[in-house]
């Protein structure tokens, strides 16, 4: 049995999960689901990177200990992946003892072997990246990643003799062309290696940074965060008492974004080589999503909460967009409009239509125990298209080329849609003499749906499951069962409609202006499809409602506004942010009773100044005959949660 062990980067806990993190994790999940379909032994690892100066700083700013802060954000990552349906087998945190133990063992091993020495180094340091930059890498005197000024730091530290491995790594890349893919990133690493490789400072003095793993041979120093973090991939699977992780390491592949190529392409292989640990099998590097032209990164402040759009359009649609829109290795641009276009064209139109049409026909005709009519050229074309798609998907998935794999599946969907049009089963059904042909067409359709129910599983897990259920498939999906042409019967099929509701982008607005995308119930291809929805008088389109951002907020402090009978000044927390809001509830609530309560606010109201205080938002309350009642929640959800 083939073993496939895949890792995502472990994400820093200084920011909540966002679209960029979701992209890598979804890609990893799709890849692992594909390997599971193939019957491989699969292990998917993700986790959080919790040490270092940056984390200590944000925790201090939030008034928390680094550990408490890390616990909170690690929890948010875990929860995000659970909600997105990520099938990770483990979630590692660098503050866990199981990890720290392995880091210290490796450090000691390298120290004993003379691979680590004590020395002094002065260089340009980026606090954001927590690393030194060489003169060549610096752009306009700034960090190329964060575009912030660098600081010259000179200090005594422990160094790993990385320079010693420069020639070895160049040779390894020459001997193993597929070690880093796509090729552009292999070339980029070879580019780094054209310059003399420096030794790597692997410690930070405790006097400057205290939040880290103490060096086993000098407790005045903690481990450099990258040296600590990279080892997670190994520490997670190196417990000799855990049977689930035995024999995985030799098969490990990493998936990362291009921002962390150097640590993974240079530091990590040299560290492994020096420690006598087998190298990873392959490093797979994807490009970066940009949003409105600028890079999406927590430090640049342009962060997207992954959930805002997954909740709005559904996990499958969001996942599909990320996988379909980004050519693996290249950058891509994210926009809600592009997502809606994909959803409408590929999911609602091509796939949703096919599933709706085919299941409607199949459900209406009922099962056929034995199809005797022979297949004709059109059927054989579908069989061949399925087999070609399957082979092509296997080839593309080998290189993490999700976008190409999906294009192949969509080519098949297009072929089946054309087959339905050309064979016109609704016309065949009217002529009893054509019963045999009708049965064969239905058989090919049911077969094609079964095929899609398997092939789509890595990319659209929920929709694929629904398709399989519609054709009565209850077994675990397996690639070996994904064939078209074997079926000699038509199973009982239940109708599936509205697999992907079409998003109407043409809702008429007052004044005739184009609307923002909004969900309109109904399946593409059904009567009325494509026509602007009519809005009855007195009603608003859902797109208008969606403009109002309602969120849960926690009251941190409350006080009366001086000289006002009605107003309270509230300090509230919404997600990571705290803000001031003025509420007209002073006659109904004692300030002290509000602290710690969770309320619902309109979060995107333009600021207003009341009695000289700027209010950012509005608290929601019901009122009836002089009674005012604040909207509260009947289950605990974190501040910042969206209310819809
Ligand atoms: N903690 C380090 C990784 C240590 S791994 C041993 C780190 N963490 S991070 O939180 O900054 O995550 C970086 C990774 O998040 C990227 O490599 C990529 O996988 C993902 N992305 C973050 N922003 C992204 C985009 N805008 N676009 C695509 N992926 C992005 O670096």
XYZ file of C-alpha atoms and ligand atoms in Angstrom:
675
model
C 0.000 0.000 0.000
C 1.290 3.454 -0.869
C 1.781 5.814 2.062
C 1.172 9.524 1.741
C 2.057 11.865 4.590
C 1.312 15.517 3.864
C 1.870 18.577 6.023
C 0.629 22.160 5.879
C 2.703 24.961 7.389
C 1.994 25.385 11.055
C 0.388 28.791 11.228
C 1.485 31.590 13.514
C -0.911 32.291 16.334
C -0.559 36.038 16.025
C -3.497 36.182 13.633
C -6.792 34.418 13.307
C -7.256 32.004 10.416
C -7.809 33.756 7.110
C -8.251 32.979 3.481
C -4.537 32.387 2.868
C -4.313 29.754 5.591
C -7.574 28.232 4.407
C -6.200 27.964 0.875
C -3.195 25.832 1.846
C -5.178 23.707 4.255
C -7.953 23.097 1.718
C -5.398 22.141 -0.941
C -3.798 19.709 1.489
C -7.184 18.283 2.377
C -8.179 17.841 -1.268
C -4.900 16.067 -1.951
C -5.319 13.753 1.024
C -8.911 12.965 0.115
C -7.722 12.077 -3.370
C -5.093 9.710 -2.000
C -7.673 8.144 0.299
C -9.884 7.538 -2.753
C -6.916 5.793 -4.310
C -6.775 3.491 -1.284
C -3.487 4.860 0.074
C -2.497 5.087 3.709
C -2.862 8.823 4.296
C -1.830 11.133 7.111
C -2.539 14.855 7.108
C -0.810 17.107 9.619
C -1.509 20.727 10.413
C -1.004 22.840 13.509
C 0.205 26.093 14.999
C 3.560 27.807 15.447
C 3.405 29.387 18.871
C 6.827 30.587 19.991
C 8.836 33.703 19.273
C 9.007 37.359 19.879
C 6.068 38.262 17.695
C 3.660 36.052 19.588
C 4.951 37.322 22.926
C 4.370 40.885 21.737
C 0.794 40.418 20.523
C -0.071 38.479 23.672
C 1.299 41.297 25.839
C -0.700 43.809 23.838
C -3.843 41.778 24.452
C -3.010 41.639 28.172
C -2.569 37.867 28.119
C 0.223 35.407 28.759
C 1.701 34.029 25.532
C 0.381 30.590 26.443
C -3.175 31.820 27.052
C -3.043 33.777 23.833
C -1.697 30.792 21.895
C -4.393 28.549 23.403
C -7.094 30.885 22.177
C -5.825 31.243 18.617
C -4.845 27.583 18.278
C -8.442 26.841 19.291
C -9.681 29.164 16.550
C -7.567 27.326 13.955
C -8.757 23.941 15.122
C -12.351 25.082 15.020
C -11.925 26.652 11.586
C -10.601 23.426 10.133
C -13.371 21.449 11.770
C -16.006 23.700 10.271
C -14.395 23.566 6.842
C -14.490 19.768 6.996
C -10.704 19.383 6.917
C -9.712 15.754 7.457
C -6.457 16.311 9.333
C -5.234 13.356 11.358
C -3.325 15.451 13.855
C -2.978 19.052 14.967
C 0.403 19.846 16.433
C 1.248 22.850 18.585
C 4.869 23.819 19.132
C 4.183 24.454 22.813
C 3.283 20.794 23.352
C 5.783 18.730 25.361
C 5.881 16.024 22.646
C 7.274 18.603 20.236
C 9.601 20.405 22.626
C 11.191 17.122 23.620
C 12.124 16.286 20.017
C 13.431 19.806 19.333
C 15.728 19.586 22.348
C 16.900 16.105 21.370
C 17.802 17.263 17.865
C 19.577 20.350 19.185
C 21.602 18.263 21.591
C 22.452 15.780 18.856
C 23.679 18.563 16.564
C 25.581 20.241 19.389
C 27.295 16.987 20.353
C 28.220 16.371 16.736
C 29.875 19.799 16.508
C 27.257 21.099 14.079
C 26.416 24.010 16.383
C 28.892 26.620 17.632
C 28.766 29.850 19.650
C 29.591 33.075 17.853
C 28.694 36.642 17.141
C 26.749 37.995 14.224
C 25.596 41.419 13.143
C 22.945 41.784 10.475
C 19.712 43.352 9.302
C 16.832 41.807 11.159
C 13.090 41.796 10.431
C 11.045 41.446 13.591
C 8.034 40.431 11.484
C 9.849 37.487 9.852
C 12.058 36.910 12.892
C 15.039 36.465 10.638
C 18.104 38.226 9.316
C 18.154 39.416 5.721
C 21.208 39.424 3.494
C 22.118 42.635 1.631
C 20.914 41.038 -1.607
C 17.488 40.224 -0.244
C 16.799 43.698 1.145
C 14.566 45.836 -1.075
C 14.896 49.631 -0.690
C 16.323 49.130 2.784
C 13.175 47.253 3.818
C 11.988 43.718 4.445
C 10.814 42.394 1.063
C 7.914 40.622 2.733
C 6.629 43.145 5.241
C 7.895 46.319 3.577
C 8.979 47.567 6.983
C 12.339 48.989 8.059
C 14.945 46.462 9.205
C 16.955 46.773 12.412
C 20.680 46.169 12.648
C 21.259 43.658 15.421
C 24.593 42.430 16.678
C 24.544 39.721 19.275
C 26.158 36.524 20.468
C 24.242 33.424 19.471
C 24.501 29.774 18.645
C 24.923 28.952 14.985
C 24.167 25.889 12.933
C 26.891 25.182 10.356
C 24.521 25.503 7.431
C 27.198 26.822 5.071
C 28.874 23.434 5.208
C 25.904 21.912 3.349
C 25.724 24.331 0.443
C 27.418 22.093 -2.144
C 25.618 19.031 -0.898
C 22.221 20.747 -1.310
C 23.048 21.981 -4.808
C 23.978 18.428 -5.731
C 20.852 17.022 -4.120
C 18.692 19.391 -6.167
C 20.570 18.399 -9.306
C 20.124 14.696 -8.600
C 16.472 15.021 -7.593
C 14.786 17.416 -9.993
C 11.381 16.828 -8.401
C 12.533 17.623 -4.849
C 10.960 21.076 -5.009
C 8.031 21.712 -7.341
C 6.895 23.567 -9.414
C 10.248 24.040 -11.080
C 10.272 27.820 -10.676
C 10.692 27.354 -6.923
C 13.448 24.808 -7.369
C 15.171 27.412 -9.512
C 14.567 30.034 -6.870
C 16.258 27.859 -4.257
C 19.155 27.235 -6.632
C 19.270 31.026 -6.963
C 19.661 31.396 -3.178
C 22.422 28.833 -3.354
C 24.389 30.786 -5.929
C 25.276 33.192 -3.110
C 27.486 31.955 -0.273
C 25.240 30.297 2.292
C 25.606 31.763 5.783
C 25.498 29.740 8.954
C 22.109 29.909 10.634
C 21.681 31.587 13.971
C 19.491 29.098 15.843
C 19.132 30.842 19.193
C 17.864 34.064 20.677
C 19.190 35.416 23.976
C 16.616 35.106 26.707
C 17.337 38.667 27.712
C 15.655 39.700 24.434
C 13.210 36.873 23.697
C 11.951 34.647 26.464
C 9.067 32.861 24.748
C 10.683 29.800 23.229
C 12.200 26.401 23.874
C 15.331 26.749 26.050
C 18.459 25.318 24.419
C 19.328 22.031 26.142
C 22.977 23.078 26.413
C 22.514 26.739 27.463
C 19.394 27.890 29.257
C 20.282 31.547 28.733
C 19.086 31.076 25.170
C 15.857 29.943 23.550
C 15.550 28.218 20.179
C 15.096 30.345 17.082
C 11.446 30.056 16.089
C 12.092 28.639 12.595
C 14.442 25.966 13.917
C 11.753 25.031 16.426
C 8.847 25.197 13.962
C 10.278 23.142 11.094
C 10.860 20.211 13.402
C 7.081 19.887 13.970
C 6.769 17.822 10.803
C 9.073 15.251 12.334
C 8.138 15.511 15.997
C 4.458 14.837 15.202
C 5.265 11.387 13.833
C 8.263 10.314 15.855
C 6.652 8.916 18.977
C 7.798 5.284 18.979
C 4.755 4.296 21.038
C 2.204 5.603 18.558
C 1.335 2.908 15.990
C -0.635 5.401 13.846
C 2.489 7.296 12.909
C 4.956 4.450 12.409
C 6.667 4.449 9.051
C 5.226 7.774 7.946
C 8.324 9.951 7.984
C 9.986 8.435 4.910
C 6.941 9.459 2.878
C 6.557 13.039 4.019
C 5.694 15.780 1.536
C 5.252 19.400 2.505
C 2.808 21.902 1.096
C 3.602 25.575 1.657
C 3.028 29.042 0.232
C 5.913 30.685 -1.616
C 6.582 33.106 1.264
C 8.299 30.399 3.297
C 10.339 28.798 0.543
C 13.772 29.581 1.987
C 13.278 27.991 5.412
C 11.737 24.910 3.769
C 14.003 24.724 0.742
C 17.312 25.551 2.444
C 17.232 25.453 6.264
C 15.116 22.337 6.613
C 16.949 19.936 4.268
C 20.309 20.980 5.695
C 19.017 20.567 9.255
C 17.736 17.092 8.425
C 20.966 16.132 6.706
C 23.048 17.291 9.669
C 20.793 15.478 12.149
C 20.982 12.250 10.133
C 17.230 12.214 9.492
C 16.011 11.181 6.018
C 15.005 14.163 3.878
C 11.432 14.955 2.959
C 10.278 13.467 -0.341
C 9.016 16.632 -1.936
C 8.313 20.279 -1.249
C 5.199 21.572 -3.025
C 4.910 25.324 -3.260
C 1.865 27.356 -4.188
C 1.572 31.041 -5.029
C -0.096 33.827 -3.148
C -3.616 35.140 -3.185
C -3.924 38.839 -3.514
C -6.981 40.826 -2.686
C -7.706 43.972 -4.619
C -4.125 43.935 -5.888
C -2.330 43.851 -2.534
C -0.870 40.828 -0.805
C -3.078 39.255 1.793
C -1.074 38.975 4.932
C -1.739 39.570 8.568
C 1.143 41.973 8.988
C -0.026 44.173 6.157
C -3.383 44.246 7.850
C -5.366 43.030 4.863
C -6.861 39.980 6.443
C -9.910 38.093 5.322
C -11.735 35.879 7.756
C -12.051 32.674 5.776
C -15.488 32.119 7.132
C -17.170 35.237 5.919
C -17.403 33.898 2.404
C -17.634 30.214 3.208
C -20.699 30.898 5.259
C -22.184 33.100 2.617
C -21.679 30.807 -0.361
C -21.131 27.401 1.231
C -17.989 25.431 1.986
C -18.001 23.489 -1.262
C -18.296 26.590 -3.440
C -15.548 28.403 -1.544
C -13.300 25.382 -1.710
C -13.993 24.893 -5.390
C -13.104 28.502 -6.124
C -9.766 28.313 -4.313
C -8.821 25.082 -6.049
C -10.091 26.023 -9.499
C -8.888 29.596 -9.725
C -5.267 29.261 -8.660
C -2.788 27.717 -11.088
C -0.541 25.795 -8.732
C 2.655 27.722 -8.105
C 1.345 31.014 -9.484
C -0.319 33.925 -7.744
C -4.039 34.485 -8.039
C -6.412 37.289 -7.316
C -9.343 36.815 -4.997
C -12.622 38.599 -5.393
C -16.163 37.853 -4.392
C -17.311 38.600 -7.932
C -14.924 36.022 -9.393
C -16.141 33.489 -6.836
C -19.760 34.145 -7.779
C -18.931 33.848 -11.467
C -17.330 30.455 -10.909
C -20.190 29.338 -8.734
C -22.766 30.286 -11.334
C -20.920 29.040 -14.386
C -19.274 25.850 -13.170
C -21.287 24.757 -10.169
C -24.849 25.950 -10.722
C -24.833 25.776 -14.505
C -22.590 22.912 -15.613
C -22.639 20.552 -12.658
C -25.872 21.579 -10.924
C -27.795 21.477 -14.182
C -26.476 18.083 -15.144
C -27.265 16.573 -11.763
C -30.699 18.154 -11.704
C -31.571 17.068 -15.247
C -30.159 13.572 -14.944
C -31.649 12.767 -11.541
C -35.035 14.170 -12.606
C -35.071 11.869 -15.642
C -33.793 8.871 -13.719
C -36.174 9.340 -10.817
C -39.126 9.688 -13.191
C -38.243 6.559 -15.211
C -37.451 4.306 -12.279
C -34.897 1.485 -12.045
C -34.196 -1.075 -14.780
C -32.904 -4.446 -13.616
C -31.102 -5.359 -16.833
C -30.310 -3.070 -19.716
C -30.129 -5.169 -22.859
C -29.886 -2.513 -25.588
C -26.305 -2.191 -26.818
C -24.248 0.917 -26.271
C -23.844 3.087 -29.344
C -21.044 5.465 -30.363
C -22.386 8.257 -28.168
C -22.331 6.023 -25.082
C -18.854 4.821 -25.899
C -17.695 8.384 -26.188
C -18.865 9.012 -22.643
C -17.119 5.879 -21.427
C -13.928 7.027 -23.081
C -14.321 10.579 -21.758
C -14.631 9.206 -18.225
C -11.570 7.049 -18.570
C -9.555 9.906 -20.062
C -10.680 12.245 -17.291
C -9.667 9.755 -14.644
C -6.193 9.278 -16.123
C -5.700 13.012 -16.588
C -6.831 13.770 -13.035
C -4.334 11.228 -11.705
C -1.584 12.882 -13.698
C -2.479 16.430 -12.595
C -2.949 15.499 -8.955
C 0.541 14.033 -8.944
C 1.719 17.655 -9.279
C -0.876 19.316 -7.083
C -2.394 20.864 -10.214
C -5.897 21.082 -8.794
C -7.037 23.616 -11.350
C -6.095 21.321 -14.217
C -7.621 18.268 -12.534
C -10.879 20.155 -12.158
C -10.760 21.342 -15.756
C -10.526 17.662 -16.793
C -13.548 16.718 -14.711
C -15.435 19.661 -16.156
C -14.552 18.531 -19.639
C -16.320 15.286 -18.792
C -19.321 17.160 -17.335
C -19.539 19.143 -20.587
C -19.475 15.924 -22.595
C -22.298 14.424 -20.517
C -24.373 17.592 -20.804
C -23.994 17.438 -24.581
C -24.839 13.730 -24.512
C -28.108 14.482 -22.708
C -28.969 17.167 -25.265
C -28.116 14.941 -28.223
C -29.823 11.784 -26.988
C -32.925 13.700 -25.844
C -34.218 11.083 -23.400
C -37.447 13.042 -22.880
C -38.254 12.448 -26.571
C -37.254 8.770 -26.374
C -39.635 8.348 -23.425
C -42.588 9.329 -25.617
C -41.963 6.536 -28.116
C -42.438 2.958 -26.772
C -40.403 1.632 -29.691
C -37.373 3.475 -28.303
C -37.596 2.016 -24.824
C -34.366 0.054 -25.260
C -32.399 3.113 -26.290
C -33.927 5.121 -23.444
C -32.771 2.496 -20.953
C -29.247 2.581 -22.333
C -29.161 6.387 -22.105
C -30.426 6.280 -18.523
C -27.821 3.669 -17.719
C -25.039 5.867 -19.113
C -26.373 8.818 -17.146
C -26.601 6.950 -13.849
C -23.145 5.609 -14.465
C -21.810 9.103 -15.149
C -23.358 10.427 -11.955
C -21.746 7.626 -9.963
C -18.427 8.476 -11.582
C -18.783 12.140 -10.654
C -19.858 11.235 -7.120
C -16.438 9.630 -6.700
C -14.210 11.921 -8.751
C -15.584 15.088 -7.165
C -15.122 13.842 -3.621
C -11.748 15.561 -2.978
C -12.941 18.864 -4.401
C -16.618 19.139 -3.478
C -17.032 16.685 -0.605
C -20.612 17.619 0.311
C -21.939 17.755 -3.236
C -20.143 14.522 -4.163
C -21.712 12.785 -1.196
C -25.177 13.999 -2.270
C -24.606 12.743 -5.809
C -23.497 9.354 -4.560
C -26.481 9.150 -2.227
C -28.830 10.021 -5.118
C -27.624 7.026 -7.124
C -27.790 4.774 -4.080
C -24.042 4.564 -3.456
C -23.478 3.730 0.180
C -19.952 2.250 0.077
C -16.823 4.260 0.767
C -15.946 5.987 -2.496
C -12.951 4.411 -4.229
C -11.159 5.440 -7.386
C -11.162 1.880 -8.663
C -14.972 2.030 -8.780
C -14.926 5.227 -10.855
C -15.599 3.788 -14.300
C -18.354 4.378 -16.806
C -19.545 1.516 -18.986
C -19.656 -1.383 -16.572
C -23.177 -0.846 -15.370
C -25.798 -3.144 -16.888
C -28.702 -1.791 -14.854
C -30.284 1.489 -13.850
C -30.425 1.963 -10.083
C -33.247 3.647 -8.205
C -32.298 7.318 -8.219
C -33.662 10.136 -6.113
C -33.974 13.615 -7.513
C -31.411 16.212 -6.498
C -32.271 19.806 -7.179
C -30.619 22.964 -5.979
C -27.211 21.372 -5.478
C -25.708 24.814 -6.020
C -28.272 27.609 -5.983
C -27.533 30.181 -8.566
C -26.408 33.564 -7.248
C -28.324 36.269 -8.990
C -26.074 39.176 -9.786
C -28.788 41.056 -11.599
C -31.207 41.906 -8.820
C -32.794 45.198 -9.838
C -32.045 47.968 -7.385
C -33.785 51.256 -6.787
C -32.508 53.608 -9.452
C -31.646 50.650 -11.693
C -28.131 50.194 -10.324
C -26.546 46.704 -10.525
C -26.769 44.781 -7.284
C -24.105 42.951 -5.330
C -24.293 39.205 -5.593
C -27.139 37.719 -3.617
C -28.516 34.237 -3.225
C -31.642 33.501 -5.154
C -33.357 30.226 -4.441
C -33.820 27.879 -7.371
C -31.719 25.815 -9.670
C -30.134 27.065 -12.817
C -32.050 25.857 -15.809
C -35.377 25.828 -14.037
C -38.205 27.993 -15.308
C -37.501 31.630 -14.744
C -33.773 31.101 -14.610
C -31.808 34.123 -15.637
C -34.666 36.561 -15.277
C -34.277 39.350 -12.745
C -36.175 38.495 -9.590
C -39.248 40.622 -9.002
C -39.321 42.322 -5.619
C -42.793 42.837 -4.168
C -43.572 46.314 -2.815
C -42.464 46.770 0.782
C -39.848 43.977 0.541
C -36.117 44.304 0.165
C -33.790 42.044 -1.772
C -31.608 39.842 0.397
C -28.611 41.704 -0.954
C -29.825 44.803 0.894
C -30.054 42.873 4.132
C -26.614 41.408 3.555
C -25.167 44.877 3.613
C -25.976 45.100 7.303
C -23.206 43.480 9.286
C -24.658 42.135 12.528
C -22.148 40.734 14.977
C -21.873 39.422 18.510
C -19.988 41.781 20.830
C -18.844 41.412 24.408
C -19.274 44.375 26.755
C -15.890 45.071 28.334
C -16.849 48.274 30.168
C -19.934 50.453 30.573
C -20.474 53.913 32.056
C -23.063 56.663 32.010
C -22.461 59.511 29.604
C -22.147 62.645 31.763
C -25.130 65.002 31.511
C -27.217 62.443 29.655
C -30.177 60.547 31.117
C -30.427 58.123 28.240
C -26.950 57.341 27.028
C -24.420 54.747 28.114
C -20.883 54.615 26.801
C -19.932 50.991 26.132
C -16.513 49.552 25.364
C -17.088 46.371 23.432
C -15.010 43.644 21.871
C -15.828 42.397 18.375
C -13.401 39.659 17.308
C -9.919 40.959 18.041
C -10.935 44.572 18.023
C -12.338 46.711 20.802
C -14.407 49.796 20.098
C -16.593 52.422 21.707
C -20.286 52.585 21.164
C -22.961 54.828 22.625
C -26.333 53.211 23.406
C -29.603 54.840 24.490
C -30.345 52.287 27.194
C -29.270 54.116 30.379
C -32.843 54.220 31.675
C -33.186 50.466 31.340
C -29.812 48.993 32.273
C -27.336 49.601 35.085
C -23.852 49.918 33.552
C -22.386 47.421 36.010
C -24.887 44.754 34.965
C -23.802 44.922 31.362
C -20.124 44.139 31.750
C -19.274 40.661 30.477
C -22.559 40.273 28.617
C -22.737 39.411 24.961
C -24.984 41.571 22.823
C -25.714 41.934 19.132
C -24.571 45.030 17.288
C -24.726 46.548 13.844
C -21.006 46.509 13.189
C -20.709 48.426 9.931
C -22.669 51.564 10.770
C -20.936 54.785 9.892
C -19.539 56.453 13.037
C -21.766 59.014 14.765
C -20.836 61.507 17.497
C -23.205 61.601 20.473
C -22.524 64.022 23.341
C -18.993 64.387 22.050
C -18.324 60.631 21.987
C -17.755 58.819 18.732
C -20.019 55.800 18.523
C -19.005 52.923 16.262
C -22.011 50.711 15.894
C -25.439 50.204 17.383
C -26.664 47.751 20.013
C -29.836 45.892 19.084
C -32.730 45.855 21.515
C -36.421 45.113 21.305
C -38.912 47.539 22.824
C -42.525 47.226 23.780
C -44.637 49.639 25.798
C -41.701 51.163 27.609
C -39.831 47.900 28.162
C -36.452 47.681 26.471
C -34.835 44.271 26.080
C -31.333 43.730 24.731
C -30.823 40.999 22.147
C -28.717 38.298 23.749
C -27.714 34.773 22.735
C -29.010 31.451 23.960
C -25.697 29.652 23.308
C -22.175 30.870 23.841
C -20.377 32.005 20.682
C -17.233 34.161 20.536
C -17.430 37.923 20.106
C -17.168 38.820 16.445
C -19.446 35.957 15.307
C -21.674 37.007 12.450
C -25.436 37.203 13.066
C -27.647 36.424 10.089
N 4.655 29.803 11.117
C 5.176 29.945 9.824
C 5.258 28.596 9.137
C 6.077 27.587 9.861
S 6.026 26.050 9.075
C 7.193 25.152 9.830
C 4.277 30.852 9.006
N 3.025 30.976 9.421
S 1.902 31.863 8.696
O 0.783 31.874 9.596
O 2.432 33.127 8.333
O 1.468 31.067 7.451
C 2.096 31.221 6.224
C 1.395 30.322 5.233
O -0.014 30.636 5.180
C 1.842 30.469 3.805
O 3.007 29.731 3.518
C 0.652 29.924 3.076
O 0.603 28.549 3.221
C -0.487 30.523 3.866
N -0.832 31.857 3.393
C -0.878 33.003 4.135
N -1.299 34.018 3.340
C -1.512 33.558 2.087
C -1.972 34.129 0.885
N -2.284 35.395 0.779
N -2.094 33.331 -0.187
C -1.798 32.007 -0.142
N -1.368 31.431 0.980
C -1.170 32.174 2.086
O 4.745 31.383 8.021
